[in-house]
Amino acid sequence: MTAGTREHSRGASPDRLAQIVAEIGAAAGAGVDRLAGVGLDAAVEVSGASGGELRLLRSDGRLERSAWRGVEPHGCPTWSHALVAGGAELGRLEVWGEELDRDADGALRVVVMCLAQTIENRTLELAAREHRRRGRRFAASVEALRHPAGPGEAVELTLRGARELLGGDAACLLSGRGRLQVASYDGMEPLDTDQAAALVPDGVR
């Protein structure tokens, strides 16, 4: 069997590769995890692999599994490719199997490159959307502070605006002379006395 015939039989013909690129682009709107699954399916298909895994780099620097296909590798040949876009590594894709198609490496690289760029674009799009959302909320908070009903409402609006702007779970106002304590709090969950005290830095308690 020639290399060209093998590629065609495993779905890596130019027409199929173009279709895969289009499928990856179309999956971007469904979210990064869905996109990871579509990309891994394509990588397994074009390489003739029996299984594969895609791990994405999270905000804390850990590689976390986003998609898995097939069976455990159990020592069989494995190909590993970094997902790189914008000069940064976004994750790593691995495929494995006893019948990996050596002639499909070029097609696999196309899939990996397309997937990395699409993930990067989607991540930037979501970040920009979140930035705009926080901006609108901050503007609304500033507008509400122009005419508060009183000092209590002004503090409440300030804390709520700060929490929403930074995307935090809670915000608090510290007050006091010499030793600070929590004077006001805004958060998803109520705090007891010990939890509130823990919000004050050790040096100013």
Short mmCIF file of C-alpha atoms in Angstrom, two decimals:
data_model
loop_
_atom_site.label_atom_id
_atom_site.label_comp_id
_atom_site.label_asym_id
_atom_site.label_seq_id
_atom_site.Cartn_x
_atom_site.Cartn_y
_atom_site.Cartn_z
CA MET A 1 0.00 0.00 0.00
CA THR A 2 1.41 3.39 -0.94
CA ALA A 3 1.60 6.31 1.46
CA GLY A 4 -1.07 8.18 -0.48
CA THR A 5 -3.45 5.21 -0.42
CA ARG A 6 -2.85 4.72 3.32
CA GLU A 7 -3.56 8.37 4.06
CA HIS A 8 -6.76 8.28 2.05
CA SER A 9 -7.96 5.10 3.75
CA ARG A 10 -7.44 6.69 7.18
CA GLY A 11 -9.26 9.87 6.37
CA ALA A 12 -6.26 12.16 5.88
CA SER A 13 -6.91 13.05 2.24
CA PRO A 14 -6.71 16.77 1.41
CA ASP A 15 -10.51 16.99 1.17
CA ARG A 16 -11.01 15.27 4.52
CA LEU A 17 -8.31 17.41 6.14
CA ALA A 18 -10.02 20.56 4.91
CA GLN A 19 -13.29 19.25 6.34
CA ILE A 20 -11.62 18.56 9.69
CA VAL A 21 -10.25 22.11 9.83
CA ALA A 22 -13.77 23.42 9.18
CA GLU A 23 -15.21 21.15 11.90
CA ILE A 24 -12.67 22.41 14.44
CA GLY A 25 -13.55 26.00 13.59
CA ALA A 26 -17.27 25.30 13.87
CA ALA A 27 -16.82 23.70 17.30
CA ALA A 28 -15.24 26.84 18.79
CA GLY A 29 -18.61 28.33 19.63
CA ALA A 30 -19.51 25.35 21.81
CA GLY A 31 -16.66 26.02 24.25
CA VAL A 32 -13.06 24.97 24.74
CA ASP A 33 -13.85 21.54 26.19
CA ARG A 34 -16.07 20.64 23.24
CA LEU A 35 -13.41 21.98 20.92
CA ALA A 36 -10.82 19.77 22.60
CA GLY A 37 -12.97 16.70 22.00
CA VAL A 38 -13.47 17.48 18.32
CA GLY A 39 -9.76 18.11 17.88
CA LEU A 40 -8.77 14.88 19.59
CA ASP A 41 -11.24 12.89 17.48
CA ALA A 42 -9.61 14.36 14.38
CA ALA A 43 -6.10 13.55 15.63
CA VAL A 44 -7.04 9.93 16.33
CA GLU A 45 -8.65 9.65 12.91
CA VAL A 46 -5.81 11.03 10.80
CA SER A 47 -3.07 9.17 12.70
CA GLY A 48 -4.72 5.77 12.75
CA ALA A 49 -4.39 5.73 16.53
CA SER A 50 -6.30 3.48 18.89
CA GLY A 51 -6.51 6.17 21.58
CA GLY A 52 -5.46 9.63 22.59
CA GLU A 53 -5.51 12.34 25.23
CA LEU A 54 -5.59 16.12 25.14
CA ARG A 55 -4.51 18.13 28.17
CA LEU A 56 -4.85 21.89 28.39
CA LEU A 57 -2.84 24.28 30.52
CA ARG A 58 -5.02 25.86 33.20
CA SER A 59 -4.56 29.23 34.87
CA ASP A 60 -2.63 27.68 37.77
CA GLY A 61 -0.05 26.18 35.39
CA ARG A 62 -1.30 22.58 35.62
CA LEU A 63 -2.00 20.41 32.61
CA GLU A 64 -5.53 19.10 33.00
CA ARG A 65 -7.21 16.44 30.87
CA SER A 66 -9.83 17.93 28.58
CA ALA A 67 -10.50 14.96 26.32
CA TRP A 68 -9.76 11.22 26.19
CA ARG A 69 -10.45 8.62 23.55
CA GLY A 70 -9.91 4.88 23.19
CA VAL A 71 -7.95 2.58 25.46
CA GLU A 72 -4.92 2.97 27.71
CA PRO A 73 -1.60 3.02 25.78
CA HIS A 74 -0.02 0.05 27.63
CA GLY A 75 3.44 0.70 26.20
CA CYS A 76 2.43 0.97 22.54
CA PRO A 77 3.99 3.66 20.29
CA THR A 78 2.96 7.20 21.24
CA TRP A 79 3.13 10.52 19.43
CA SER A 80 3.13 13.70 21.50
CA HIS A 81 2.65 17.23 20.19
CA ALA A 82 2.57 20.53 22.07
CA LEU A 83 -0.30 22.89 21.28
CA VAL A 84 1.38 26.23 20.67
CA ALA A 85 -0.24 29.51 19.63
CA GLY A 86 0.82 33.10 20.09
CA GLY A 87 4.25 31.95 21.21
CA ALA A 88 2.85 30.15 24.26
CA GLU A 89 2.16 26.49 24.98
CA LEU A 90 -1.54 25.86 25.56
CA GLY A 91 -1.42 22.15 26.21
CA ARG A 92 -0.35 18.80 24.83
CA LEU A 93 -1.96 16.23 22.57
CA GLU A 94 -0.94 12.57 22.54
CA VAL A 95 -2.10 9.70 20.37
CA TRP A 96 -1.04 6.07 20.56
CA GLY A 97 -1.55 2.70 18.94
CA GLU A 98 0.21 -0.23 17.35
CA GLU A 99 -0.77 0.93 13.86
CA LEU A 100 0.13 4.61 13.93
CA ASP A 101 0.47 5.79 10.33
CA ARG A 102 3.95 7.22 9.91
CA ASP A 103 2.88 8.98 6.72
CA ALA A 104 0.12 10.83 8.59
CA ASP A 105 2.44 12.92 10.79
CA GLY A 106 2.06 15.93 8.51
CA ALA A 107 -1.73 15.73 8.66
CA LEU A 108 -1.57 15.37 12.43
CA ARG A 109 0.57 18.49 12.69
CA VAL A 110 -2.02 20.41 10.66
CA VAL A 111 -4.73 19.27 13.08
CA VAL A 112 -2.64 20.24 16.11
CA MET A 113 -1.77 23.66 14.68
CA CYS A 114 -5.38 24.39 13.73
CA LEU A 115 -6.65 23.22 17.10
CA ALA A 116 -4.13 25.31 19.04
CA GLN A 117 -4.94 28.46 17.10
CA THR A 118 -8.68 27.94 17.45
CA ILE A 119 -8.37 27.38 21.20
CA GLU A 120 -6.26 30.53 21.48
CA ASN A 121 -8.79 32.57 19.52
CA ARG A 122 -11.70 31.24 21.57
CA THR A 123 -9.89 31.90 24.85
CA LEU A 124 -9.14 35.49 23.83
CA GLU A 125 -12.73 35.97 22.72
CA LEU A 126 -14.09 34.74 26.05
CA ALA A 127 -11.62 36.93 27.98
CA ALA A 128 -12.66 39.99 25.99
CA ARG A 129 -16.33 39.20 26.59
CA GLU A 130 -15.73 38.87 30.34
CA HIS A 131 -13.78 42.13 30.36
CA ARG A 132 -16.69 43.93 28.69
CA ARG A 133 -19.17 42.38 31.11
CA ARG A 134 -17.17 43.54 34.12
CA GLY A 135 -16.81 46.98 32.58
CA ARG A 136 -20.56 47.32 32.20
CA ARG A 137 -21.13 46.23 35.78
CA PHE A 138 -18.51 48.64 37.05
CA ALA A 139 -20.09 51.50 35.10
CA ALA A 140 -23.48 50.60 36.58
CA SER A 141 -22.00 50.56 40.09
CA VAL A 142 -20.38 53.96 39.60
CA GLU A 143 -23.66 55.38 38.33
CA ALA A 144 -25.54 53.95 41.31
CA LEU A 145 -23.03 55.56 43.69
CA ARG A 146 -23.87 59.00 42.39
CA HIS A 147 -27.12 59.07 44.35
CA PRO A 148 -27.03 56.56 47.23
CA ALA A 149 -29.86 56.54 49.76
CA GLY A 150 -27.32 56.85 52.57
CA PRO A 151 -23.88 55.79 53.81
CA GLY A 152 -24.99 52.18 54.28
CA GLU A 153 -26.14 51.82 50.69
CA ALA A 154 -22.99 53.56 49.45
CA VAL A 155 -20.81 50.99 51.21
CA GLU A 156 -22.97 48.13 49.96
CA LEU A 157 -22.78 49.35 46.36
CA THR A 158 -19.02 49.88 46.60
CA LEU A 159 -18.37 46.36 47.89
CA ARG A 160 -20.67 44.78 45.34
CA GLY A 161 -19.03 46.72 42.52
CA ALA A 162 -15.53 45.74 43.69
CA ARG A 163 -16.45 42.07 43.94
CA GLU A 164 -18.06 41.97 40.50
CA LEU A 165 -15.29 43.97 38.84
CA LEU A 166 -12.56 41.63 40.08
CA GLY A 167 -14.63 38.47 39.76
CA GLY A 168 -14.16 37.63 43.43
CA ASP A 169 -16.39 35.59 45.70
CA ALA A 170 -16.47 38.25 48.38
CA ALA A 171 -15.40 41.79 49.30
CA CYS A 172 -15.14 43.46 52.68
CA LEU A 173 -14.52 46.90 54.15
CA LEU A 174 -12.05 47.08 57.02
CA SER A 175 -12.18 49.88 59.57
CA GLY A 176 -10.75 50.79 62.95
CA ARG A 177 -7.91 52.66 64.61
CA GLY A 178 -4.73 50.72 65.10
CA ARG A 179 -6.49 47.38 64.84
CA LEU A 180 -8.77 46.74 61.91
CA GLN A 181 -11.91 44.66 61.77
CA VAL A 182 -14.50 43.83 59.15
CA ALA A 183 -17.02 46.66 59.08
CA SER A 184 -19.02 45.50 56.09
CA TYR A 185 -19.08 42.44 53.87
CA ASP A 186 -20.54 41.40 50.52
CA GLY A 187 -20.28 37.81 49.36
CA MET A 188 -21.98 34.68 48.13
CA GLU A 189 -21.96 33.06 51.58
CA PRO A 190 -22.46 34.60 55.05
CA LEU A 191 -19.48 34.69 57.41
CA ASP A 192 -19.33 33.84 61.08
CA THR A 193 -17.14 35.82 63.49
CA ASP A 194 -14.03 33.68 63.04
CA GLN A 195 -14.27 33.70 59.26
CA ALA A 196 -14.68 37.47 59.23
CA ALA A 197 -11.65 37.89 61.49
CA ALA A 198 -9.57 35.74 59.15
CA LEU A 199 -10.10 38.32 56.37
CA VAL A 200 -8.03 40.88 58.30
CA PRO A 201 -4.24 40.65 57.64
CA ASP A 202 -2.28 39.45 60.69
CA GLY A 203 -0.25 42.62 61.00
CA VAL A 204 -3.24 44.90 61.50
CA ARG A 205 -5.58 42.78 63.62
#
